[in-house]
XYZ file of C-alpha atoms in Angstrom:
703
model
C -12.083 -31.416 29.869
C -11.659 -29.592 33.169
C -14.447 -27.208 34.222
C -13.728 -24.670 36.876
C -15.900 -22.460 39.021
C -14.644 -18.912 39.150
C -15.619 -16.853 42.205
C -15.352 -13.067 42.490
C -12.096 -11.808 43.982
C -12.573 -10.706 47.630
C -11.597 -7.192 48.599
C -7.986 -6.727 49.493
C -7.378 -7.076 53.200
C -4.753 -4.380 52.933
C -7.101 -1.764 51.512
C -7.068 1.498 53.402
C -10.114 3.630 53.826
C -9.965 6.956 52.022
C -10.875 8.626 55.301
C -8.500 6.669 57.453
C -6.439 8.816 59.762
C -3.675 6.267 60.251
C -1.908 5.192 57.057
C -0.126 1.791 57.162
C 3.303 1.256 55.718
C 3.628 -0.551 52.389
C 6.243 -3.272 52.804
C 8.644 -4.204 50.082
C 6.836 -7.465 49.330
C 3.460 -5.755 49.219
C 4.819 -3.062 46.914
C 6.368 -5.674 44.640
C 3.045 -7.546 44.431
C 1.262 -4.287 43.612
C 3.829 -3.506 40.908
C 3.321 -6.902 39.256
C -0.461 -6.600 39.376
C -0.756 -2.957 38.296
C 2.356 -2.483 36.171
C 0.416 -1.518 32.984
C -1.479 1.199 34.882
C 1.685 2.584 36.514
C 3.485 2.668 33.170
C 0.478 4.441 31.589
C 0.472 6.934 34.488
C 4.163 7.690 33.962
C 3.704 7.997 30.188
C 0.879 10.513 30.589
C 2.704 12.661 33.164
C 6.003 12.778 31.254
C 6.424 15.745 28.870
C 5.374 14.870 25.284
C 8.397 16.691 23.827
C 10.607 13.791 24.916
C 9.575 11.988 21.726
C 7.472 8.830 21.516
C 10.282 6.258 21.775
C 12.111 7.983 24.620
C 8.848 8.654 26.442
C 7.853 4.956 26.288
C 11.187 3.715 27.635
C 11.261 6.406 30.320
C 7.749 5.452 31.471
C 8.827 1.827 31.898
C 12.020 2.897 33.694
C 10.053 5.024 36.168
C 7.561 2.228 36.874
C 10.321 -0.344 37.390
C 12.274 1.932 39.752
C 9.289 2.699 41.959
C 9.987 -0.211 44.324
C 11.551 0.591 47.719
C 15.280 -0.144 47.852
C 16.663 -1.788 50.944
C 14.342 -0.065 53.423
C 10.661 -0.025 54.358
C 8.421 1.950 52.093
C 7.440 5.468 52.982
C 3.903 6.065 54.214
C 1.459 5.727 51.360
C -0.916 8.499 50.434
C -4.490 7.411 51.289
C -5.950 6.020 48.070
C -9.308 6.926 46.573
C -11.691 4.640 44.634
C -11.090 4.684 40.916
C -13.613 6.345 38.624
C -16.110 3.939 37.093
C -15.105 4.922 33.558
C -11.418 4.316 34.178
C -9.887 2.126 31.529
C -8.653 -1.394 32.380
C -5.000 -2.003 33.101
C -4.340 -3.516 29.714
C -6.497 -1.972 26.979
C -6.093 -3.115 23.452
C -5.189 -0.936 20.554
C -8.647 -0.811 19.035
C -11.138 -1.705 21.685
C -11.824 -4.936 23.555
C -9.195 -7.625 23.528
C -9.139 -9.869 20.474
C -9.844 -13.050 22.376
C -12.564 -12.197 24.880
C -16.316 -12.548 24.750
C -19.078 -12.827 27.338
C -22.432 -14.560 27.406
C -25.074 -14.590 30.108
C -27.234 -17.268 28.509
C -25.249 -20.267 27.562
C -22.291 -22.301 28.785
C -20.211 -25.191 27.631
C -16.970 -26.880 28.561
C -14.719 -27.140 25.544
C -12.140 -29.207 27.321
C -9.325 -27.419 25.620
C -7.398 -26.412 28.746
C -7.998 -22.641 28.554
C -10.990 -20.389 28.939
C -9.927 -17.497 26.783
C -12.785 -17.603 24.309
C -15.472 -19.525 26.213
C -18.724 -17.706 26.925
C -20.874 -18.932 29.767
C -24.538 -18.758 30.677
C -25.950 -19.857 34.012
C -29.489 -20.545 32.852
C -28.691 -22.892 29.970
C -26.856 -25.279 32.245
C -23.658 -25.733 30.287
C -20.201 -25.529 31.795
C -17.447 -24.028 29.695
C -14.864 -23.829 32.440
C -11.487 -24.756 31.212
C -9.023 -23.472 33.743
C -7.646 -19.981 33.178
C -8.457 -16.730 31.418
C -5.211 -15.693 29.741
C -6.796 -13.747 26.908
C -9.492 -11.890 28.813
C -9.185 -8.131 28.733
C -11.885 -7.540 31.365
C -10.110 -6.331 34.494
C -11.009 -4.537 37.685
C -9.622 -1.310 38.996
C -6.532 -1.669 41.210
C -7.227 -2.386 44.876
C -6.699 0.837 46.816
C -3.955 -0.697 48.960
C -0.920 1.074 50.427
C 1.407 -0.806 48.069
C -0.209 0.638 44.973
C -0.543 4.107 46.552
C 3.186 4.090 47.415
C 4.164 3.051 43.881
C 1.861 5.673 42.375
C 3.487 8.393 44.485
C 6.993 7.291 43.456
C 6.026 7.211 39.767
C 4.439 10.677 39.902
C 7.388 12.135 41.814
C 9.936 10.633 39.404
C 7.961 11.720 36.333
C 7.720 15.297 37.597
C 11.415 15.377 38.439
C 12.311 13.897 35.038
C 10.293 16.632 33.331
C 11.990 19.366 35.376
C 15.491 18.030 34.703
C 14.802 17.517 31.000
C 13.461 21.075 30.807
C 16.733 22.383 32.305
C 18.794 20.428 29.772
C 19.973 17.791 32.265
C 19.093 14.121 32.008
C 17.470 12.446 34.960
C 18.839 9.060 35.839
C 15.559 7.427 34.762
C 16.004 8.820 31.238
C 19.274 6.929 30.886
C 18.748 3.710 32.904
C 21.977 1.906 33.796
C 20.715 -1.490 32.691
C 17.085 -1.865 31.600
C 14.980 -1.128 29.708
C 17.093 -0.402 26.648
C 16.222 -0.975 23.006
C 18.757 -0.880 20.184
C 17.901 -0.765 16.515
C 14.125 -0.345 17.023
C 11.692 2.514 17.479
C 8.870 1.683 19.908
C 5.665 3.691 20.144
C 2.023 3.127 21.142
C -0.682 2.442 18.581
C -2.302 5.456 16.980
C -5.685 6.693 18.148
C -8.268 8.996 16.694
C -8.510 12.751 16.357
C -9.842 13.130 19.917
C -6.811 11.384 21.414
C -4.465 13.561 19.353
C -6.243 16.706 20.512
C -6.128 15.615 24.169
C -2.412 14.801 23.907
C -1.751 18.302 22.564
C -3.812 19.901 25.351
C -1.988 17.909 28.022
C 1.344 18.849 26.458
C 0.483 22.521 26.892
C -0.012 22.100 30.668
C 2.693 22.331 33.283
C 3.959 19.018 34.630
C 2.073 19.315 37.989
C -1.166 20.237 36.190
C -0.718 17.313 33.822
C -0.220 15.014 36.808
C -3.346 16.419 38.484
C -5.440 15.803 35.347
C -4.156 12.238 34.998
C -4.674 11.400 38.687
C -8.234 12.683 38.430
C -9.033 10.818 35.242
C -6.958 7.616 35.400
C -7.219 6.774 39.107
C -10.403 8.723 39.855
C -8.917 10.575 42.836
C -10.790 13.398 44.494
C -9.274 16.879 44.476
C -8.280 16.470 48.124
C -6.467 13.219 47.367
C -4.777 14.772 44.325
C -3.491 17.618 46.510
C -2.004 15.087 48.952
C -0.252 13.166 46.188
C 1.132 16.335 44.583
C 2.261 17.706 47.929
C 4.014 14.424 48.723
C 5.641 14.644 45.281
C 7.186 18.010 46.245
C 4.879 20.167 44.116
C 5.077 23.727 45.432
C 1.450 24.725 44.733
C -0.939 21.746 44.282
C -3.952 24.067 44.254
C -2.631 25.981 41.255
C -1.956 22.687 39.476
C -5.572 21.593 40.044
C -6.872 24.930 38.784
C -4.755 24.721 35.626
C -5.844 21.081 35.046
C -9.455 22.186 35.225
C -8.953 24.251 32.062
C -8.757 21.039 30.009
C -12.113 19.342 29.242
C -12.696 16.238 31.371
C -12.335 13.631 28.579
C -11.063 11.062 31.084
C -12.253 8.031 29.131
C -9.678 8.852 26.434
C -6.844 8.292 28.936
C -7.528 4.569 28.681
C -7.081 4.450 24.893
C -4.296 2.559 23.157
C -2.618 5.834 22.166
C -1.516 6.341 25.789
C -0.612 2.700 26.518
C 3.175 2.142 26.685
C 2.568 -1.587 27.166
C 0.825 -2.090 23.802
C 3.523 -1.082 21.375
C 4.466 -1.161 17.756
C 8.042 -1.604 16.609
C 9.759 -0.232 13.541
C 13.430 -0.284 12.623
C 15.471 2.828 12.955
C 16.977 4.384 9.835
C 19.115 1.390 8.745
C 20.957 3.169 5.959
C 21.791 6.084 8.170
C 23.146 3.744 10.880
C 25.365 1.956 8.377
C 26.568 5.262 6.960
C 27.431 6.464 10.448
C 29.375 3.274 11.182
C 31.469 3.647 8.028
C 32.003 7.334 8.705
C 33.224 6.586 12.253
C 36.036 4.469 10.842
C 37.070 7.297 8.558
C 37.298 9.781 11.410
C 35.387 12.512 13.190
C 35.573 14.883 10.255
C 33.997 12.418 7.842
C 31.295 11.640 10.433
C 30.415 15.325 10.780
C 30.123 15.736 7.007
C 27.936 12.618 6.662
C 25.694 13.700 9.540
C 25.253 17.131 7.982
C 24.286 15.586 4.648
C 21.729 13.296 6.295
C 20.234 15.968 8.524
C 19.976 18.638 5.829
C 18.795 17.092 2.556
C 17.927 19.261 -0.406
C 14.574 20.917 -0.045
C 14.657 20.971 3.787
C 12.095 19.635 6.232
C 9.307 22.115 5.565
C 7.609 20.657 2.460
C 7.714 17.080 3.790
C 6.118 17.837 7.158
C 6.750 15.053 9.687
C 8.767 12.890 7.273
C 12.320 11.813 8.108
C 15.279 12.918 5.934
C 15.517 11.331 2.498
C 17.694 8.239 2.118
C 18.951 9.129 -1.335
C 18.086 11.115 -4.426
C 17.166 9.213 -7.546
C 14.605 9.825 -10.306
C 12.440 6.766 -9.535
C 12.080 7.585 -5.840
C 11.304 11.219 -6.542
C 8.674 10.300 -9.153
C 6.867 8.066 -6.631
C 6.720 10.953 -4.148
C 5.693 13.690 -6.582
C 2.068 14.721 -5.879
C 1.785 15.892 -9.474
C 2.221 12.311 -10.699
C -0.460 10.732 -8.513
C -2.768 8.438 -10.469
C -6.378 9.626 -10.604
C -9.076 7.386 -12.086
C -11.801 8.938 -14.180
C -15.093 9.460 -12.310
C -16.879 6.980 -14.606
C -14.063 4.438 -15.020
C -15.859 1.882 -12.838
C -18.866 1.807 -15.164
C -16.894 0.260 -18.066
C -14.144 -1.620 -16.192
C -14.024 -5.425 -16.263
C -12.967 -5.389 -12.598
C -14.599 -3.561 -9.702
C -11.660 -2.900 -7.403
C -9.798 0.014 -5.828
C -8.099 0.859 -9.137
C -11.350 2.313 -10.522
C -12.153 4.471 -7.480
C -12.117 8.170 -8.435
C -10.298 10.728 -6.291
C -12.798 12.339 -3.902
C -12.728 14.885 -1.088
C -12.427 18.646 -0.757
C -8.601 18.734 -0.731
C -7.648 16.720 -3.809
C -5.952 19.864 -5.123
C -3.963 20.554 -1.945
C -0.474 19.818 -3.259
C 1.205 20.558 0.073
C -1.008 18.046 1.927
C -0.465 15.370 -0.722
C 3.298 15.959 -0.652
C 3.378 15.502 3.122
C 1.313 12.306 2.898
C 3.647 10.787 0.291
C 6.791 11.838 2.155
C 5.577 10.437 5.484
C 4.557 7.181 3.793
C 8.075 6.771 2.421
C 9.926 8.057 5.474
C 7.810 8.287 8.651
C 9.561 10.460 11.221
C 9.948 9.803 14.930
C 6.723 11.637 15.799
C 4.526 9.765 13.302
C 2.281 7.032 14.705
C 2.494 4.114 12.281
C 0.307 0.985 12.275
C 0.050 -1.865 9.777
C -2.125 -4.967 9.645
C -0.290 -8.302 10.023
C 1.555 -9.246 6.843
C 1.505 -5.707 5.425
C 4.773 -4.186 4.196
C 5.369 -0.729 5.645
C 7.779 0.658 3.019
C 7.053 3.462 0.598
C 5.450 3.067 -2.832
C 7.434 1.608 -5.729
C 5.863 4.085 -8.149
C 3.280 6.872 -8.161
C 0.272 5.558 -6.153
C -3.382 6.238 -6.850
C -5.256 8.949 -4.961
C -8.604 7.782 -3.576
C -9.425 10.600 -1.157
C -8.055 13.858 0.209
C -10.257 15.941 2.452
C -11.217 17.172 5.884
C -12.951 14.652 8.157
C -14.040 15.789 11.623
C -10.897 17.323 13.173
C -8.260 16.023 10.750
C -7.030 16.198 7.179
C -7.124 12.690 5.684
C -5.481 11.264 2.561
C -6.241 7.748 1.256
C -3.786 6.220 -1.260
C -3.589 2.878 -3.084
C -0.528 1.269 -4.679
C -2.106 -1.896 -6.093
C -1.308 -3.959 -2.974
C -2.001 -1.696 -0.008
C -4.416 0.944 1.202
C -2.618 3.748 3.054
C -4.315 6.332 5.265
C -2.461 9.490 6.283
C -4.068 11.799 8.840
C -2.885 14.997 10.496
C -4.612 17.549 12.749
C -6.137 20.522 10.982
C -3.825 23.021 12.647
C -0.392 21.354 12.295
C 1.523 18.262 11.214
C 2.375 17.347 14.823
C 0.690 14.100 15.771
C 0.415 12.753 12.219
C -0.666 9.118 11.831
C -0.011 6.573 9.083
C -2.042 3.353 8.727
C -1.393 0.622 6.151
C -3.504 -2.394 5.208
C -2.944 -5.160 2.687
C -5.751 -5.435 0.099
C -4.216 -7.362 -2.814
C -6.839 -9.155 -4.880
C -9.736 -7.183 -3.398
C -12.697 -7.001 -5.779
C -16.409 -6.343 -5.462
C -17.564 -6.393 -1.831
C -14.003 -6.672 -0.509
C -13.254 -3.321 -2.195
C -16.522 -1.745 -1.094
C -15.411 0.507 1.772
C -12.391 2.005 3.554
C -12.240 3.588 7.011
C -11.883 7.367 6.847
C -11.940 8.257 10.537
C -12.582 6.958 14.050
C -13.894 9.390 16.640
C -16.081 9.263 19.773
C -16.691 5.531 19.417
C -17.856 5.913 15.814
C -16.306 4.959 12.496
C -16.861 6.754 9.192
C -16.401 5.000 5.825
C -15.552 6.038 2.283
C -17.539 3.715 0.002
C -16.922 2.482 -3.540
C -18.452 4.507 -6.401
C -20.744 1.598 -7.304
C -22.346 1.555 -3.826
C -25.807 3.087 -3.919
C -26.760 2.943 -0.216
C -25.096 2.440 3.170
C -26.842 1.504 6.409
C -26.085 0.479 9.979
C -27.516 -2.818 11.202
C -27.324 -4.515 14.597
C -26.207 -8.045 13.796
C -27.199 -9.144 17.300
C -30.831 -8.226 16.552
C -31.684 -9.693 13.141
C -35.286 -8.456 13.234
C -34.317 -4.794 13.725
C -34.546 -2.434 10.769
C -31.341 -1.008 9.239
C -30.500 2.654 9.900
C -29.694 4.638 6.751
C -26.292 6.357 7.029
C -26.645 8.436 3.897
C -23.925 8.958 1.290
C -22.325 12.279 0.401
C -19.643 12.068 -2.278
C -19.172 8.452 -1.208
C -18.727 9.297 2.509
C -21.160 7.545 4.844
C -22.455 8.961 8.103
C -20.918 7.844 11.424
C -21.527 4.217 12.403
C -21.260 2.999 15.998
C -18.051 0.961 16.139
C -18.696 -2.578 17.429
C -16.904 -3.963 20.463
C -15.717 -0.551 21.698
C -17.619 -0.550 24.980
C -16.668 -2.563 28.034
C -18.994 -5.012 29.750
C -21.259 -7.672 28.319
C -21.739 -7.666 24.567
C -25.296 -6.525 23.862
C -24.962 -5.306 20.263
C -22.721 -5.598 17.222
C -23.195 -2.908 14.593
C -22.214 -3.773 11.032
C -22.105 -1.888 7.738
C -24.699 -2.892 5.138
C -23.890 -1.849 1.573
C -26.211 -2.016 -1.418
C -25.101 -2.114 -5.049
C -26.334 -3.526 -8.348
C -25.446 -7.081 -7.267
C -27.433 -6.972 -4.015
C -26.894 -6.354 -0.317
C -23.641 -7.073 1.520
C -22.740 -7.025 5.222
C -19.295 -6.009 6.484
C -17.947 -5.701 10.016
C -15.354 -3.321 11.403
C -12.573 -5.340 13.053
C -10.367 -2.407 13.978
C -8.567 -2.080 10.627
C -8.711 0.078 7.491
C -10.845 -2.324 5.454
C -13.938 -3.979 7.013
C -14.300 -7.756 6.814
C -16.980 -9.345 4.644
C -19.461 -11.600 6.494
C -20.919 -14.704 4.811
C -22.872 -17.830 5.758
C -23.165 -21.354 4.371
C -20.938 -24.308 3.551
C -17.234 -23.451 3.187
C -17.137 -24.258 -0.532
C -20.294 -22.262 -1.323
C -20.650 -19.302 1.070
C -23.218 -16.620 0.325
C -23.994 -13.105 1.480
C -25.718 -12.443 4.796
C -28.993 -11.443 3.215
C -32.549 -12.032 4.331
C -33.843 -13.195 7.694
C -32.188 -16.625 7.489
C -28.631 -15.321 7.095
C -29.093 -12.702 9.804
C -30.515 -15.274 12.239
C -27.537 -17.547 11.559
C -25.081 -14.818 12.567
C -27.007 -13.298 15.493
C -25.876 -15.679 18.313
C -22.248 -15.491 17.166
C -21.928 -11.779 16.349
C -20.083 -11.009 19.580
C -17.507 -13.739 18.843
C -16.149 -11.454 16.102
C -14.175 -9.676 18.830
C -11.751 -12.627 18.656
C -10.953 -11.655 15.045
C -9.988 -8.010 15.710
C -6.679 -6.623 14.420
C -5.705 -9.869 12.693
C -5.775 -8.715 9.065
C -9.086 -10.501 8.446
C -10.540 -10.436 4.942
C -13.798 -12.385 5.486
C -15.581 -14.444 8.145
C -17.973 -17.294 7.313
C -20.492 -18.832 9.746
C -21.425 -22.441 8.941
C -24.118 -24.215 10.966
C -22.793 -27.711 10.452
C -24.906 -29.797 12.868
C -28.042 -29.824 15.029
C -28.042 -32.129 18.071
C -31.088 -33.207 20.152
C -30.218 -32.802 23.832
C -30.304 -36.022 25.919
C -32.742 -34.540 28.490
C -35.234 -33.822 25.687
C -35.111 -30.072 26.391
C -34.660 -29.196 22.739
C -32.086 -29.156 19.962
C -28.670 -27.515 20.221
C -26.890 -25.923 17.253
C -23.235 -26.404 16.295
C -21.694 -23.596 14.220
C -18.196 -23.111 12.858
C -16.882 -19.598 12.146
C -13.697 -19.252 10.078
C -11.825 -15.984 9.478
C -9.697 -15.795 6.324
C -6.841 -13.273 6.245
C -5.508 -11.008 3.518
C -2.122 -12.708 3.749
C -3.678 -16.128 3.040
C -2.320 -17.943 6.108
C -3.049 -18.021 9.830
C -6.850 -18.272 9.647
C -8.818 -18.416 12.916
C -11.466 -21.116 13.452
C -14.059 -21.244 16.252
C -16.481 -24.117 16.887
C -19.458 -22.806 18.858
C -22.297 -24.532 20.698
C -25.695 -22.963 21.433
C -28.522 -24.447 23.467
C -32.194 -23.772 22.617
C -33.198 -20.197 23.370
C -29.665 -19.044 24.157
C -28.718 -15.552 23.002
C -25.031 -16.404 22.611
C -22.964 -19.286 21.357
C -20.311 -20.796 23.631
C -16.858 -21.307 22.117
C -16.311 -25.069 22.346
C -13.002 -25.171 20.464
C -10.652 -22.851 18.614
C -7.680 -23.277 16.323
C -5.341 -21.184 14.208
C -3.662 -21.920 10.902
C -5.638 -25.135 10.228
C -7.611 -26.107 7.094
C -10.661 -27.313 9.067
C -13.974 -25.604 8.352
C -12.542 -24.144 5.138
C -12.846 -24.702 1.403
C -9.815 -27.039 1.343
C -11.096 -29.165 4.258
C -14.860 -28.651 4.785
C -14.949 -30.900 7.871
C -15.088 -30.168 11.591
C -15.451 -32.111 14.871
C -15.852 -30.568 18.346
C -17.238 -31.493 21.755
C -18.303 -30.009 25.090
C -19.235 -31.104 28.615
C -22.849 -30.074 29.115
C -24.930 -29.943 32.299
C -28.594 -30.835 31.893
C -31.374 -29.136 33.830
C -31.599 -32.292 35.950
C -28.015 -31.782 37.120
C -26.558 -34.664 35.093
C -23.413 -34.106 33.017
C -22.966 -35.265 29.425
C -20.258 -35.305 26.816
C -21.771 -33.926 23.606
C -19.930 -33.997 20.293
C -20.850 -33.334 16.675
C -19.121 -33.647 13.331
C -19.934 -32.326 9.869
C -22.382 -34.142 7.594
C -19.900 -36.673 6.182
C -18.818 -37.966 9.619
C -19.685 -41.669 9.902
C -18.608 -42.305 13.521
C -17.141 -40.600 16.597
C -14.908 -42.216 19.239
C -14.120 -40.761 22.676
C -11.018 -41.861 24.587
C -9.242 -40.789 27.764
C -11.399 -39.989 30.784
C -14.535 -40.858 28.803
C -14.703 -43.908 26.547
C -17.561 -44.177 24.071
C -18.266 -44.856 20.403
C -21.170 -43.526 18.372
C -22.245 -44.405 14.859
C -23.107 -41.312 12.890
C -21.989 -37.731 13.386
C -23.475 -37.123 16.860
C -22.336 -38.431 20.245
C -24.056 -38.009 23.631
C -22.853 -39.964 26.674
C -23.083 -39.527 30.470
C -19.929 -38.134 32.050
C -18.548 -36.851 35.320
C -17.993 -33.179 35.852
C -14.368 -32.300 35.108
C -13.773 -35.365 32.934
C -11.381 -35.016 30.012
C -11.658 -36.783 26.687
C -10.119 -36.877 23.229
C -12.364 -37.158 20.181
C -11.635 -38.715 16.821
C -13.995 -39.106 13.917
C -14.151 -41.240 10.812
C -15.354 -39.882 7.484
C -17.663 -41.707 5.108
C -14.835 -42.036 2.591
C -12.622 -43.772 5.162
C -10.563 -40.746 6.148
C -9.965 -39.651 9.734
C -11.205 -36.478 11.398
C -9.334 -34.873 14.293
C -11.026 -32.917 17.051
C -10.725 -29.148 16.745
C -8.582 -27.823 19.625
């Protein structure tokens, strides 16, 4: 176990004052260092300035090409434009698709050293006296704004200039060299595009697309880098913009929703990949062998299928015509459950949900949703949870919802294995989004709610017909009263999405549903279906009901950020041991949280340690795709280096109830009878732990 003290990064010695009259030159090495450090931000800047009509895939690759070609070539860099401090609400260099990174958490109250070699999931607290330092922070998404050094300012100018020139050349029908890079980046056989955002991001993208290229650059420089108008004028003038003042005036016509610029929808470094049209590629290859005439005929057939593009909206051309495929995409054959089917059904699952919403009779909308599901076009933003097939339905799916939610038309469909959400802006099909989530075997609480919309940091749910009440509860504050969300035709009011705000975790809002069987708690983890939360032993978990269950989850609520976007079905918190501290300052709690996935494999397990009075638990160990802490193997062993209030260091370890002994080897050698171990140690010592079970079996330390 190797603790490490992490000090704040000092200001860059190369930083230039915004008011400095003399601007230093950015050398090639300094520019290269700035490119490595701020590459995600430069790529995002290029992506936002480039014209949206390039198409998502081409726009992503062009943004990377512009960022990579910003370095000076064989000569000193040109004078950098004086940088300005970034706006405080500017997004970090590497935002995640749905909020904070999946492996980061923060804690001001408690600390431990897990001795696992990394510090990605360890939370620390100075007052509890534990040390969780483990070396590096590879999974942390908390970053600082780029240093305002000449290297970054030079690269920013080159990216803006190249993006503006690329837009002008593309508008005149000529390809800029960055649009067709000679070597890299190039992608064959895949379509790359950023993750889809909410209705606000779609609206902002459309507004930016309506601006001129200089005005778009002015808006992005204001919002992404927080430059003043004077600094924006200097950058635009250096980028050969004829009238920077007019560009600033035009940019001012768009509402200042600068926080949205940091969303995953505008991040060309957080991408999703889908294959191109495989059948079409194979057909083209065969047609090329037959000759140019055959190729032209085949291309015409593919590009102009019967029925045209109009009825199918943003869908790609049809692969083939056959009765089965057409039946699955016929809105008139959609399955619709009776409104009271759930009352007499032996199973409470998605198959008994009635069709709800104010547009269930909109045949054109339903046709577009089915067509895009089967054949998403280049402009459609597609996302799928891990392990979820993205192909079209095998037969007519079931309609769960079709209606208007906030600024979009939304359709929810179910094919027995997957929930599919199609959304398009109210005014057009441009910017349509398609989300898919695996839900096979979902019954009862697992089929209790589906995400309808995400907007302004809130999430809105469509609930099951058997749900009688929906409320918002702060899991971090178990004593607080739930806030009624109300239900209108099964649609709940907006709930504050957890983990969406940067900084220390001070709350975690969850959805509380009430039905005939009792109260259930579910958490949004950035996917279509919220995850069910439970407590208790792995083989007998129970709902998070009453004060006891809520108190069990409270210190570990913020650790749920490590489970985001992983296709999680349920998360159980098991308090498996209590350990008296060797300095007699109280009793520490050991808790294991295990996230089960819809695909069955790759569960995530966290062993967490909390000292008396601590608000947060410290992640002592983590593992993926292991049976520990689960129904198949309800055992766990973990340890930490802990610093007492007296300044002495100890190795603390605890195993589940059936652990008969624990042995430490390596830098610390000790043996303890029973399931608890506490021994003096040196700071930075490393040790391996092994346990023995009461039935004679062995127990490995959770890593």
